[in-house]
Every structure is written in C-alpha cells, then in structure tokens.
C-alpha cells in the first residue's frame, strides 16, 4: 500500500531531543531518565502545582474527552515515547515494527522521542489538556503512577475494546487489573519493569544474598549495598521483606519500612541511593549487591558474567509504562490499531528482543525464540508462572499520601 504523507504538522516533533547513538543499551538509557519520576508533589509539574494552575486535584475519574476522529481521512498516528524504547534497524534510523504497521495498514506513525521524565512531560502537556486542547499526540507512554493521575483527572480517553482484540486476548494476567485502571479501560502496558536484587559474584566472594534482609543486615556487606532513589522500588521491596503487601500497606507499615532503611543508612550498611548510575558501581564491584531494574541486569549480564540476579522468596515489585490516548487526540482509532498491533505476539517479540524489558504479551516466547533463544528463556523478559506469582504492584497513592511519603523518603535519602 502506498505510504500516506500527512500534511498536518506535529507539535511534538519540534520538542523532541536529538537522537544520540544507541550504544547497545536501550534499557540503561531508558531507565536512567526515570530518576525524578516519582517526585510527585515534590517535583516540578507535580501534584502540588495543580491547584495553583486552576486544575482540580486528582480524584474520581471523570472520563476522557474525545474529539472528532480523523482516522478515516488522515492515515497517521502521532506517537510520543521515551528515548531508546523501540526497536531500531542496523542503520539506527528506522523502526522495523513501525514499518510493518505502515505496510499493513497504510497508517504512517510519526514517532517522536520527546519524553525525558514523567513530571517534565506532564508539565509540558498539562496546559493544553487543562484548556481542553489537542496536545498534537495520539499516543503517550506514561509510568503507572502518572497514568493513574491522568485517568483521575479525566485527561485520557476510554479505549474502544472493539479496536483491541489482540490486546484484550493477549494481555498477561499479571497486568490485567491494576487498582488505578481496573480492567484496563484507559491504558495498556507498553512494557513491564521488574525490581530485583542484582549482585556481582566476584565482589560477593562467596557471601550468599537471597533477600533484602541480607542486604540490610549482613555486616560483611557493610558499605557495599545500593538501594534505588525510586521510592516505590526501595520501599516496596523492603515492605515485601517485612511480610507486607505493597498493594495494601498502611501508614504505619510505610513508617516501619522507612525506619528499617534509616537504620541501615545510620550504620553505614547502605553505600548510597542511586538512579541508573548503580550499574557502574555494580559492574566495578563497588556494590556487591543492590536493588536493581531487571532490564539493566539483562544488559549487564551480557557484558559481565559476574553479574547476576535473585528474586527474593518474599517477591518483587513490578511497575509498568503504559500506552494512553490523551484527550482531543485527532486519530483515536488509528492509535488503538497501533496499540493492538503491539499485542500481536510476533510484534511484541520483535520489541522485546531489542529493548529487553518485561513483555506484557502472552504467547511471545515461541516467536522470541526464533529471534533470540536466550531472551526467550530469560524470566526477566518473559516471566514464567512462578515468577509472575511473586510479582507485586505498589498501590496507588492519594495526593496527601504521595506528598507525605515522598517527603519522608527524600529525608531518608538526603534528596
């Protein structure tokens, strides 16, 4: 089918940062940008700024606002994503899966990497959404806590299930029913992000690490342990180790987890709280073990055989980056067709083979095995049933909770 060239300019294009060399580390480049992502009310563009801008605080979902859908006459979809978060060919200039979608449907995807962190992006699109205007984007990718906020504000559109047959059928059970979007009425996961314990076998020198308790309490690891500057990951993993469910904890549970981490800080057990820069400490052996993101571990293991991971018996924290359609998007049906396309196992496999995050699509493994058998066998990319059973999501927070919890965590980390 002949390619359709849209005449309408796309505002996100001018806002996109220049694309740099890939360097073979899509996962590292992607996750490093999330360091400020959980700033919530404490960060620019966060919840604390909403009232000052005349925007209602997040409350009960109001439902999205549609616009006239131009999908039938404008064969285009404007897709805003994070950097290094889509498959790229050897030239680094073309995205094979998007080319497949265009050839099949005749819909051109104007793909822009203009999301650098959640709060920054929220601040960028907030004025238009608050004014009831089109952002120039048909699909945006938001980490789960921000997707939850956007749904509560009524700033993303409800999806049409009739346009999402593959997504409805193939969505993995562990991602089907988050408390912030029951039944996935407004979002579908782009990729899952698992938080695990990573270690450098050489630096451990025979010390066994199987749990968060080992990280916090083993004196042989003093000053060689890392935790993440992401509150939901570090506190969530600590809550699990304490026998608490991150999906159902209380204020007292949270305070107990903070106190436990504070004790480890005070005695010098935790070397530091980091963003993605923990990867350098782990590779060099400055961290013998740390809380880590699975996508990074997959990449690090490929370069350093001493790097490995463990899933604690208590479980691990999983979050998601999510595909959403903002209010007033001009090409809603085209956007839903693209979302559904990535829920075909063959396309999901092509994506997973490149970026090495947790695929949210069932049935991927045999397709991924044809591309990369090691990736297909890796539970950090295709979780088996046992690993899925250990997965826990951090519950949604109210505005009051988010402000209080982030404040306490910032005091702990010295942020």
mmCIF file of C-alpha atoms in Angstrom:
data_model
loop_
_atom_site.group_PDB
_atom_site.id
_atom_site.type_symbol
_atom_site.label_atom_id
_atom_site.label_comp_id
_atom_site.label_asym_id
_atom_site.label_seq_id
_atom_site.Cartn_x
_atom_site.Cartn_y
_atom_site.Cartn_z
ATOM 1 C CA UNK A 1 0.000 0.000 0.000
ATOM 2 C CA UNK A 2 1.303 3.443 -0.854
ATOM 3 C CA UNK A 3 2.557 5.488 2.077
ATOM 4 C CA UNK A 4 0.338 8.349 3.155
ATOM 5 C CA UNK A 5 2.213 11.574 3.944
ATOM 6 C CA UNK A 6 0.312 13.730 6.469
ATOM 7 C CA UNK A 7 0.133 17.434 5.759
ATOM 8 C CA UNK A 8 -0.706 18.472 9.302
ATOM 9 C CA UNK A 9 2.423 19.457 11.289
ATOM 10 C CA UNK A 10 3.042 17.604 14.545
ATOM 11 C CA UNK A 11 3.932 19.835 17.524
ATOM 12 C CA UNK A 12 5.874 17.110 19.375
ATOM 13 C CA UNK A 13 8.446 16.966 16.603
ATOM 14 C CA UNK A 14 9.887 20.370 17.483
ATOM 15 C CA UNK A 15 10.074 19.418 21.159
ATOM 16 C CA UNK A 16 11.954 16.165 20.610
ATOM 17 C CA UNK A 17 15.570 15.942 21.786
ATOM 18 C CA UNK A 18 18.122 14.946 19.144
ATOM 19 C CA UNK A 19 18.666 11.238 18.919
ATOM 20 C CA UNK A 20 22.088 10.134 20.058
ATOM 21 C CA UNK A 21 23.994 6.944 19.316
ATOM 22 C CA UNK A 22 22.305 3.898 20.772
ATOM 23 C CA UNK A 23 25.402 2.359 22.284
ATOM 24 C CA UNK A 24 23.666 -1.009 22.619
ATOM 25 C CA UNK A 25 21.943 -0.191 25.910
ATOM 26 C CA UNK A 26 18.323 0.633 25.311
ATOM 27 C CA UNK A 27 17.386 -0.454 28.816
ATOM 28 C CA UNK A 28 20.051 1.638 30.512
ATOM 29 C CA UNK A 29 19.269 4.761 28.532
ATOM 30 C CA UNK A 30 15.525 4.358 29.152
ATOM 31 C CA UNK A 31 15.515 3.784 32.868
ATOM 32 C CA UNK A 32 18.141 6.398 33.717
ATOM 33 C CA UNK A 33 15.598 9.039 32.764
ATOM 34 C CA UNK A 34 13.189 7.922 35.461
ATOM 35 C CA UNK A 35 15.282 9.107 38.404
ATOM 36 C CA UNK A 36 12.927 12.009 39.126
ATOM 37 C CA UNK A 37 9.830 10.154 38.016
ATOM 38 C CA UNK A 38 8.413 9.529 41.473
ATOM 39 C CA UNK A 39 8.895 13.084 42.683
ATOM 40 C CA UNK A 40 5.117 13.507 42.761
ATOM 41 C CA UNK A 41 4.113 16.643 44.590
ATOM 42 C CA UNK A 42 7.743 17.409 45.371
ATOM 43 C CA UNK A 43 8.835 17.836 41.769
ATOM 44 C CA UNK A 44 8.126 20.495 39.179
ATOM 45 C CA UNK A 45 4.828 19.811 37.472
ATOM 46 C CA UNK A 46 3.752 17.501 40.297
ATOM 47 C CA UNK A 47 0.533 17.302 42.229
ATOM 48 C CA UNK A 48 1.397 20.278 44.384
ATOM 49 C CA UNK A 49 1.227 22.608 41.391
ATOM 50 C CA UNK A 50 -2.206 21.565 40.187
ATOM 51 C CA UNK A 51 -4.356 23.760 42.377
ATOM 52 C CA UNK A 52 -2.198 26.801 41.659
ATOM 53 C CA UNK A 53 -2.871 26.325 37.963
ATOM 54 C CA UNK A 54 -6.625 26.076 38.452
ATOM 55 C CA UNK A 55 -6.559 22.335 37.820
ATOM 56 C CA UNK A 56 -8.581 20.109 40.160
ATOM 57 C CA UNK A 57 -6.632 17.683 42.340
ATOM 58 C CA UNK A 58 -6.757 14.089 41.195
ATOM 59 C CA UNK A 59 -9.951 12.467 42.380
ATOM 60 C CA UNK A 60 -12.523 10.114 40.959
ATOM 61 C CA UNK A 61 -12.098 9.508 37.259
ATOM 62 C CA UNK A 62 -14.123 11.927 35.183
ATOM 63 C CA UNK A 63 -13.657 10.096 31.895
ATOM 64 C CA UNK A 64 -11.743 11.376 28.908
ATOM 65 C CA UNK A 65 -12.901 13.859 26.318
ATOM 66 C CA UNK A 66 -12.974 12.768 22.715
ATOM 67 C CA UNK A 67 -12.689 14.901 19.600
ATOM 68 C CA UNK A 68 -13.785 14.321 16.062
ATOM 69 C CA UNK A 69 -11.846 11.271 14.955
ATOM 70 C CA UNK A 70 -9.986 11.971 11.701
ATOM 71 C CA UNK A 71 -8.567 8.440 11.436
ATOM 72 C CA UNK A 72 -10.510 7.581 8.300
ATOM 73 C CA UNK A 73 -9.193 10.546 6.312
ATOM 74 C CA UNK A 74 -5.802 11.176 7.968
ATOM 75 C CA UNK A 75 -3.809 7.966 7.841
ATOM 76 C CA UNK A 76 -1.387 8.938 10.575
ATOM 77 C CA UNK A 77 -0.823 8.405 14.291
ATOM 78 C CA UNK A 78 1.397 10.681 16.397
ATOM 79 C CA UNK A 79 3.273 8.580 18.972
ATOM 80 C CA UNK A 80 5.330 10.154 21.796
ATOM 81 C CA UNK A 81 7.657 7.821 23.675
ATOM 82 C CA UNK A 82 10.781 7.742 25.813
ATOM 83 C CA UNK A 83 14.203 7.612 24.157
ATOM 84 C CA UNK A 84 15.663 4.253 23.133
ATOM 85 C CA UNK A 85 12.383 2.451 23.807
ATOM 86 C CA UNK A 86 11.584 0.959 20.397
ATOM 87 C CA UNK A 87 13.308 -1.432 18.024
ATOM 88 C CA UNK A 88 15.743 0.152 15.564
ATOM 89 C CA UNK A 89 17.399 -1.354 12.494
ATOM 90 C CA UNK A 90 21.168 -1.553 11.944
ATOM 91 C CA UNK A 91 21.249 1.943 10.473
ATOM 92 C CA UNK A 92 19.698 3.354 13.642
ATOM 93 C CA UNK A 93 17.271 5.390 11.541
ATOM 94 C CA UNK A 94 14.261 3.135 11.026
ATOM 95 C CA UNK A 95 11.929 1.213 13.313
ATOM 96 C CA UNK A 96 11.130 -2.174 11.712
ATOM 97 C CA UNK A 97 7.886 -2.759 13.612
ATOM 98 C CA UNK A 98 6.538 0.666 12.658
ATOM 99 C CA UNK A 99 7.409 -0.070 9.041
ATOM 100 C CA UNK A 100 5.486 -3.337 9.281
ATOM 101 C CA UNK A 101 2.484 -1.489 10.695
ATOM 102 C CA UNK A 102 2.599 1.102 7.892
ATOM 103 C CA UNK A 103 2.833 -1.521 5.158
ATOM 104 C CA UNK A 104 -0.066 -3.473 6.605
ATOM 105 C CA UNK A 105 -2.437 -0.598 7.406
ATOM 106 C CA UNK A 106 -1.322 2.337 5.279
ATOM 107 C CA UNK A 107 -1.060 4.377 8.510
ATOM 108 C CA UNK A 108 2.161 6.345 8.957
ATOM 109 C CA UNK A 109 3.452 6.642 12.510
ATOM 110 C CA UNK A 110 5.044 9.985 13.317
ATOM 111 C CA UNK A 111 7.267 8.680 16.102
ATOM 112 C CA UNK A 112 8.862 11.176 18.497
ATOM 113 C CA UNK A 113 11.160 10.597 21.468
ATOM 114 C CA UNK A 114 10.135 13.669 23.442
ATOM 115 C CA UNK A 115 9.551 12.177 26.906
ATOM 116 C CA UNK A 116 12.506 12.680 29.232
ATOM 117 C CA UNK A 117 10.831 12.114 32.581
ATOM 118 C CA UNK A 118 7.265 11.842 33.771
ATOM 119 C CA UNK A 119 6.977 15.112 35.656
ATOM 120 C CA UNK A 120 8.658 17.121 32.928
ATOM 121 C CA UNK A 121 6.352 15.647 30.309
ATOM 122 C CA UNK A 122 3.299 16.197 32.485
ATOM 123 C CA UNK A 123 4.249 19.850 32.802
ATOM 124 C CA UNK A 124 4.626 20.057 29.028
ATOM 125 C CA UNK A 125 1.145 18.758 28.155
ATOM 126 C CA UNK A 126 -0.765 19.976 31.239
ATOM 127 C CA UNK A 127 -1.694 23.466 29.932
ATOM 128 C CA UNK A 128 -3.208 22.072 26.731
ATOM 129 C CA UNK A 129 -5.132 19.315 28.491
ATOM 130 C CA UNK A 130 -6.399 21.675 31.181
ATOM 131 C CA UNK A 131 -7.630 24.021 28.433
ATOM 132 C CA UNK A 132 -9.363 21.191 26.572
ATOM 133 C CA UNK A 133 -6.958 21.366 23.635
ATOM 134 C CA UNK A 134 -5.293 18.781 21.427
ATOM 135 C CA UNK A 135 -1.699 18.069 22.511
ATOM 136 C CA UNK A 136 -0.718 17.026 18.982
ATOM 137 C CA UNK A 137 -0.220 13.476 20.261
ATOM 138 C CA UNK A 138 -2.373 10.402 19.738
ATOM 139 C CA UNK A 139 -0.392 8.002 21.966
ATOM 140 C CA UNK A 140 1.730 8.827 25.001
ATOM 141 C CA UNK A 141 3.705 6.455 27.255
ATOM 142 C CA UNK A 142 3.371 7.129 30.990
ATOM 143 C CA UNK A 143 4.680 5.281 34.022
ATOM 144 C CA UNK A 144 1.835 3.765 36.021
ATOM 145 C CA UNK A 145 1.609 6.379 38.789
ATOM 146 C CA UNK A 146 1.324 9.216 36.251
ATOM 147 C CA UNK A 147 -1.100 7.242 34.096
ATOM 148 C CA UNK A 148 -3.220 6.864 37.242
ATOM 149 C CA UNK A 149 -3.151 10.614 37.820
ATOM 150 C CA UNK A 150 -4.113 11.348 34.215
ATOM 151 C CA UNK A 151 -7.048 8.952 34.444
ATOM 152 C CA UNK A 152 -8.252 10.545 37.682
ATOM 153 C CA UNK A 153 -8.040 13.978 36.098
ATOM 154 C CA UNK A 154 -10.092 12.761 33.132
ATOM 155 C CA UNK A 155 -7.322 13.634 30.668
ATOM 156 C CA UNK A 156 -7.052 10.352 28.778
ATOM 157 C CA UNK A 157 -9.717 8.705 26.675
ATOM 158 C CA UNK A 158 -11.514 5.469 27.340
ATOM 159 C CA UNK A 159 -10.403 2.809 24.868
ATOM 160 C CA UNK A 160 -12.735 1.050 22.436
ATOM 161 C CA UNK A 161 -12.405 -2.726 23.046
ATOM 162 C CA UNK A 162 -13.630 -3.479 19.534
ATOM 163 C CA UNK A 163 -10.394 -1.998 18.168
ATOM 164 C CA UNK A 164 -8.228 -4.001 20.598
ATOM 165 C CA UNK A 165 -8.927 -7.718 20.025
ATOM 166 C CA UNK A 166 -5.285 -8.827 20.339
ATOM 167 C CA UNK A 167 -4.661 -6.595 23.345
ATOM 168 C CA UNK A 168 -7.731 -7.887 25.166
ATOM 169 C CA UNK A 169 -6.839 -11.511 24.445
ATOM 170 C CA UNK A 170 -3.070 -11.463 24.889
ATOM 171 C CA UNK A 171 -2.518 -9.147 27.852
ATOM 172 C CA UNK A 172 -0.668 -11.085 30.547
ATOM 173 C CA UNK A 173 -2.729 -11.835 33.641
ATOM 174 C CA UNK A 174 -0.303 -10.068 35.981
ATOM 175 C CA UNK A 175 -1.002 -6.731 34.258
ATOM 176 C CA UNK A 176 -4.753 -7.033 33.678
ATOM 177 C CA UNK A 177 -6.268 -5.357 36.693
ATOM 178 C CA UNK A 178 -4.249 -2.551 38.315
ATOM 179 C CA UNK A 179 -6.074 -0.711 41.078
ATOM 180 C CA UNK A 180 -5.705 2.584 39.186
ATOM 181 C CA UNK A 181 -7.279 1.263 35.941
ATOM 182 C CA UNK A 182 -9.410 -1.811 36.668
ATOM 183 C CA UNK A 183 -9.880 -3.921 33.573
ATOM 184 C CA UNK A 184 -7.575 -1.648 31.556
ATOM 185 C CA UNK A 185 -10.317 0.680 30.350
ATOM 186 C CA UNK A 186 -7.932 3.599 29.710
ATOM 187 C CA UNK A 187 -4.467 2.082 29.235
ATOM 188 C CA UNK A 188 -2.450 -0.894 28.070
ATOM 189 C CA UNK A 189 1.086 -1.674 29.221
ATOM 190 C CA UNK A 190 3.918 -0.883 26.849
ATOM 191 C CA UNK A 191 6.493 -2.746 28.948
ATOM 192 C CA UNK A 192 6.824 -4.052 32.479
ATOM 193 C CA UNK A 193 9.647 -3.004 34.808
ATOM 194 C CA UNK A 194 10.698 -5.548 37.441
ATOM 195 C CA UNK A 195 12.710 -4.642 40.534
ATOM 196 C CA UNK A 196 15.078 -7.407 41.661
ATOM 197 C CA UNK A 197 18.258 -7.951 43.667
ATOM 198 C CA UNK A 198 21.368 -7.825 41.486
ATOM 199 C CA UNK A 199 24.820 -8.843 42.617
ATOM 200 C CA UNK A 200 28.431 -9.014 41.478
ATOM 201 C CA UNK A 201 29.544 -12.575 42.160
ATOM 202 C CA UNK A 202 33.221 -11.630 42.276
ATOM 203 C CA UNK A 203 32.601 -8.819 44.766
ATOM 204 C CA UNK A 204 30.466 -11.084 46.975
ATOM 205 C CA UNK A 205 33.353 -13.548 47.249
ATOM 206 C CA UNK A 206 31.170 -16.396 48.479
ATOM 207 C CA UNK A 207 28.685 -14.349 50.511
ATOM 208 C CA UNK A 208 25.128 -15.527 49.854
ATOM 209 C CA UNK A 209 22.488 -12.932 49.023
ATOM 210 C CA UNK A 210 18.916 -14.148 48.813
ATOM 211 C CA UNK A 211 16.809 -11.402 50.383
ATOM 212 C CA UNK A 212 16.510 -7.727 51.222
ATOM 213 C CA UNK A 213 17.351 -8.722 54.806
ATOM 214 C CA UNK A 214 20.718 -9.942 53.570
ATOM 215 C CA UNK A 215 21.358 -6.528 52.028
ATOM 216 C CA UNK A 216 20.331 -4.649 55.160
ATOM 217 C CA UNK A 217 21.705 -6.882 57.903
ATOM 218 C CA UNK A 218 24.789 -8.819 56.759
ATOM 219 C CA UNK A 219 27.801 -6.978 58.263
ATOM 220 C CA UNK A 220 30.082 -8.465 55.607
ATOM 221 C CA UNK A 221 28.299 -6.266 53.063
ATOM 222 C CA UNK A 222 28.644 -3.054 55.054
ATOM 223 C CA UNK A 223 29.207 -0.085 52.740
ATOM 224 C CA UNK A 224 28.785 -2.232 49.615
ATOM 225 C CA UNK A 225 24.997 -2.198 49.251
ATOM 226 C CA UNK A 226 22.929 0.013 46.960
ATOM 227 C CA UNK A 227 19.265 0.959 47.024
ATOM 228 C CA UNK A 228 17.329 2.929 44.433
ATOM 229 C CA UNK A 229 16.328 6.574 44.616
ATOM 230 C CA UNK A 230 12.876 5.489 43.394
ATOM 231 C CA UNK A 231 10.671 5.383 46.479
ATOM 232 C CA UNK A 232 8.253 2.770 45.202
ATOM 233 C CA UNK A 233 11.055 0.334 44.368
ATOM 234 C CA UNK A 234 13.174 0.629 47.506
ATOM 235 C CA UNK A 235 10.286 0.896 49.967
ATOM 236 C CA UNK A 236 8.231 -1.674 48.077
ATOM 237 C CA UNK A 237 10.987 -4.280 48.225
ATOM 238 C CA UNK A 238 11.522 -3.529 51.922
ATOM 239 C CA UNK A 239 7.805 -3.892 52.663
ATOM 240 C CA UNK A 240 7.763 -7.288 50.960
ATOM 241 C CA UNK A 241 10.744 -8.411 53.031
ATOM 242 C CA UNK A 242 8.802 -7.377 56.149
ATOM 243 C CA UNK A 243 5.845 -9.527 55.099
ATOM 244 C CA UNK A 244 3.738 -6.558 53.970
ATOM 245 C CA UNK A 245 1.976 -6.266 50.633
ATOM 246 C CA UNK A 246 2.909 -3.065 48.711
ATOM 247 C CA UNK A 247 -0.615 -3.098 47.320
ATOM 248 C CA UNK A 248 -2.239 -2.900 50.792
ATOM 249 C CA UNK A 249 0.149 -1.303 53.277
ATOM 250 C CA UNK A 250 -0.790 1.259 55.929
ATOM 251 C CA UNK A 251 0.899 4.471 57.103
ATOM 252 C CA UNK A 252 2.414 2.529 60.000
ATOM 253 C CA UNK A 253 3.778 -0.108 57.602
ATOM 254 C CA UNK A 254 5.367 2.607 55.487
ATOM 255 C CA UNK A 255 6.941 4.276 58.511
ATOM 256 C CA UNK A 256 8.318 0.926 59.679
ATOM 257 C CA UNK A 257 9.941 0.347 56.275
ATOM 258 C CA UNK A 258 11.469 3.824 56.315
ATOM 259 C CA UNK A 259 12.783 3.192 59.847
ATOM 260 C CA UNK A 260 14.365 -0.055 58.749
ATOM 261 C CA UNK A 261 16.110 1.631 55.841
ATOM 262 C CA UNK A 262 17.166 4.523 58.079
ATOM 263 C CA UNK A 263 18.823 2.093 60.485
ATOM 264 C CA UNK A 264 20.841 0.630 57.593
ATOM 265 C CA UNK A 265 21.838 4.129 56.497
ATOM 266 C CA UNK A 266 22.883 5.116 60.010
ATOM 267 C CA UNK A 267 25.160 2.121 60.453
ATOM 268 C CA UNK A 268 26.738 2.558 57.008
ATOM 269 C CA UNK A 269 25.288 -0.619 55.529
ATOM 270 C CA UNK A 270 23.823 1.199 52.511
ATOM 271 C CA UNK A 271 26.540 2.876 50.482
ATOM 272 C CA UNK A 272 24.120 5.171 48.660
ATOM 273 C CA UNK A 273 20.766 5.564 46.948
ATOM 274 C CA UNK A 274 21.122 5.808 43.186
ATOM 275 C CA UNK A 275 19.291 6.180 39.947
ATOM 276 C CA UNK A 276 20.512 4.222 36.982
ATOM 277 C CA UNK A 277 24.134 5.026 37.860
ATOM 278 C CA UNK A 278 24.138 1.965 40.123
ATOM 279 C CA UNK A 279 25.080 -0.023 37.039
ATOM 280 C CA UNK A 280 28.614 1.365 37.110
ATOM 281 C CA UNK A 281 29.014 0.632 40.843
ATOM 282 C CA UNK A 282 27.760 -2.917 40.342
ATOM 283 C CA UNK A 283 29.985 -3.629 37.355
ATOM 284 C CA UNK A 284 33.093 -2.305 39.134
ATOM 285 C CA UNK A 285 32.290 -4.175 42.343
ATOM 286 C CA UNK A 286 31.778 -1.047 44.468
ATOM 287 C CA UNK A 287 28.333 -2.507 45.057
ATOM 288 C CA UNK A 288 28.493 -6.182 45.941
ATOM 289 C CA UNK A 289 24.681 -6.270 45.717
ATOM 290 C CA UNK A 290 21.881 -3.793 45.169
ATOM 291 C CA UNK A 291 18.246 -3.255 44.340
ATOM 292 C CA UNK A 292 18.151 -3.098 40.535
ATOM 293 C CA UNK A 293 15.905 -2.970 37.486
ATOM 294 C CA UNK A 294 15.661 -6.189 35.522
ATOM 295 C CA UNK A 295 16.132 -4.558 32.115
ATOM 296 C CA UNK A 296 19.526 -3.297 33.242
ATOM 297 C CA UNK A 297 20.545 -6.675 34.628
ATOM 298 C CA UNK A 298 19.844 -8.381 31.303
ATOM 299 C CA UNK A 299 22.188 -5.969 29.565
ATOM 300 C CA UNK A 300 24.857 -6.057 32.268
ATOM 301 C CA UNK A 301 24.952 -9.863 32.308
ATOM 302 C CA UNK A 302 25.658 -9.871 28.586
ATOM 303 C CA UNK A 303 28.838 -7.859 29.204
ATOM 304 C CA UNK A 304 29.930 -9.195 32.592
ATOM 305 C CA UNK A 305 29.398 -12.861 33.585
ATOM 306 C CA UNK A 306 29.902 -11.967 37.262
ATOM 307 C CA UNK A 307 26.620 -10.005 37.258
ATOM 308 C CA UNK A 308 23.511 -11.963 38.155
ATOM 309 C CA UNK A 309 20.213 -11.540 39.986
ATOM 310 C CA UNK A 310 17.942 -13.202 42.501
ATOM 311 C CA UNK A 311 14.207 -12.988 43.094
ATOM 312 C CA UNK A 312 13.589 -12.974 46.867
ATOM 313 C CA UNK A 313 11.171 -15.545 48.248
ATOM 314 C CA UNK A 314 9.170 -12.586 49.551
ATOM 315 C CA UNK A 315 8.576 -11.387 45.992
ATOM 316 C CA UNK A 316 9.462 -8.391 43.865
ATOM 317 C CA UNK A 317 7.931 -5.097 42.742
ATOM 318 C CA UNK A 318 6.640 -4.638 39.220
ATOM 319 C CA UNK A 319 5.596 -1.382 37.596
ATOM 320 C CA UNK A 320 4.557 -0.580 34.048
ATOM 321 C CA UNK A 321 4.953 2.050 31.367
ATOM 322 C CA UNK A 322 1.586 2.461 29.695
ATOM 323 C CA UNK A 323 0.088 3.431 26.348
ATOM 324 C CA UNK A 324 -2.605 6.086 26.741
ATOM 325 C CA UNK A 325 -4.597 8.248 24.317
ATOM 326 C CA UNK A 326 -4.829 11.851 25.556
ATOM 327 C CA UNK A 327 -7.990 13.933 25.312
ATOM 328 C CA UNK A 328 -8.782 15.576 21.982
ATOM 329 C CA UNK A 329 -6.438 13.271 20.049
ATOM 330 C CA UNK A 330 -7.311 13.517 16.346
ATOM 331 C CA UNK A 331 -6.601 9.887 15.430
ATOM 332 C CA UNK A 332 -8.022 7.732 18.214
ATOM 333 C CA UNK A 333 -8.932 4.733 16.063
ATOM 334 C CA UNK A 334 -5.533 4.737 14.378
ATOM 335 C CA UNK A 335 -3.909 4.896 17.824
ATOM 336 C CA UNK A 336 -5.947 1.936 19.045
ATOM 337 C CA UNK A 337 -4.942 -0.037 15.966
ATOM 338 C CA UNK A 338 -1.279 0.633 16.750
ATOM 339 C CA UNK A 339 -1.734 -0.408 20.394
ATOM 340 C CA UNK A 340 -3.402 -3.614 19.239
ATOM 341 C CA UNK A 341 -0.618 -4.247 16.718
ATOM 342 C CA UNK A 342 1.956 -4.433 19.513
ATOM 343 C CA UNK A 343 -0.158 -7.062 21.257
ATOM 344 C CA UNK A 344 0.358 -9.484 18.399
ATOM 345 C CA UNK A 345 2.956 -11.927 19.778
ATOM 346 C CA UNK A 346 5.221 -11.616 16.740
ATOM 347 C CA UNK A 347 5.439 -7.842 17.068
ATOM 348 C CA UNK A 348 5.797 -7.981 20.843
ATOM 349 C CA UNK A 349 8.663 -10.436 20.379
ATOM 350 C CA UNK A 350 10.476 -8.127 17.972
ATOM 351 C CA UNK A 351 10.170 -5.319 20.510
ATOM 352 C CA UNK A 352 11.244 -7.444 23.483
ATOM 353 C CA UNK A 353 14.286 -8.786 21.664
ATOM 354 C CA UNK A 354 15.528 -5.256 21.195
ATOM 355 C CA UNK A 355 14.756 -3.470 24.477
ATOM 356 C CA UNK A 356 14.895 -6.405 26.952
ATOM 357 C CA UNK A 357 12.085 -5.310 29.271
ATOM 358 C CA UNK A 358 9.269 -7.489 30.586
ATOM 359 C CA UNK A 359 6.844 -8.099 27.764
ATOM 360 C CA UNK A 360 3.189 -7.781 28.846
ATOM 361 C CA UNK A 361 2.033 -10.024 25.983
ATOM 362 C CA UNK A 362 1.172 -13.702 26.400
ATOM 363 C CA UNK A 363 2.308 -16.110 23.693
ATOM 364 C CA UNK A 364 5.539 -14.261 22.917
ATOM 365 C CA UNK A 365 8.032 -16.984 23.827
ATOM 366 C CA UNK A 366 7.990 -19.111 20.634
ATOM 367 C CA UNK A 367 8.255 -16.008 18.458
ATOM 368 C CA UNK A 368 11.050 -14.571 20.580
ATOM 369 C CA UNK A 369 12.912 -17.891 20.476
ATOM 370 C CA UNK A 370 13.182 -17.567 16.704
ATOM 371 C CA UNK A 371 14.938 -14.219 17.193
ATOM 372 C CA UNK A 372 16.924 -14.824 20.394
ATOM 373 C CA UNK A 373 16.648 -18.083 22.344
ATOM 374 C CA UNK A 374 18.447 -16.654 25.376
ATOM 375 C CA UNK A 375 15.959 -13.804 25.597
ATOM 376 C CA UNK A 376 13.037 -16.230 25.281
ATOM 377 C CA UNK A 377 14.399 -18.279 28.181
ATOM 378 C CA UNK A 378 15.079 -15.255 30.370
ATOM 379 C CA UNK A 379 12.434 -14.820 33.102
ATOM 380 C CA UNK A 380 13.349 -11.135 33.309
ATOM 381 C CA UNK A 381 11.919 -10.713 29.801
ATOM 382 C CA UNK A 382 9.313 -13.490 29.642
ATOM 383 C CA UNK A 383 8.307 -14.271 33.244
ATOM 384 C CA UNK A 384 7.262 -17.844 33.899
ATOM 385 C CA UNK A 385 4.284 -18.643 36.124
ATOM 386 C CA UNK A 386 6.429 -18.941 39.239
ATOM 387 C CA UNK A 387 7.941 -15.509 38.687
ATOM 388 C CA UNK A 388 4.595 -13.943 37.839
ATOM 389 C CA UNK A 389 3.223 -15.283 41.111
ATOM 390 C CA UNK A 390 5.900 -13.355 43.037
ATOM 391 C CA UNK A 391 5.071 -10.058 41.327
ATOM 392 C CA UNK A 392 3.580 -7.229 43.395
ATOM 393 C CA UNK A 393 2.476 -3.744 42.381
ATOM 394 C CA UNK A 394 2.861 -0.692 44.608
ATOM 395 C CA UNK A 395 -0.610 0.636 45.330
ATOM 396 C CA UNK A 396 -1.964 3.943 44.104
ATOM 397 C CA UNK A 397 -1.434 6.891 46.441
ATOM 398 C CA UNK A 398 -3.714 9.779 47.262
ATOM 399 C CA UNK A 399 -2.338 13.288 46.884
ATOM 400 C CA UNK A 400 -1.909 13.532 50.667
ATOM 401 C CA UNK A 401 -0.109 10.183 50.838
ATOM 402 C CA UNK A 402 2.158 10.962 47.929
ATOM 403 C CA UNK A 403 3.266 14.238 49.480
ATOM 404 C CA UNK A 404 3.883 12.669 52.893
ATOM 405 C CA UNK A 405 5.583 9.508 51.666
ATOM 406 C CA UNK A 406 7.861 11.238 49.215
ATOM 407 C CA UNK A 407 8.845 13.743 51.897
ATOM 408 C CA UNK A 408 9.865 11.002 54.302
ATOM 409 C CA UNK A 409 11.782 9.152 51.591
ATOM 410 C CA UNK A 410 13.567 12.310 50.490
ATOM 411 C CA UNK A 411 14.701 12.895 54.088
ATOM 412 C CA UNK A 412 15.991 9.307 54.214
ATOM 413 C CA UNK A 413 17.982 9.599 51.008
ATOM 414 C CA UNK A 414 19.152 13.148 51.535
ATOM 415 C CA UNK A 415 17.469 14.279 48.311
#
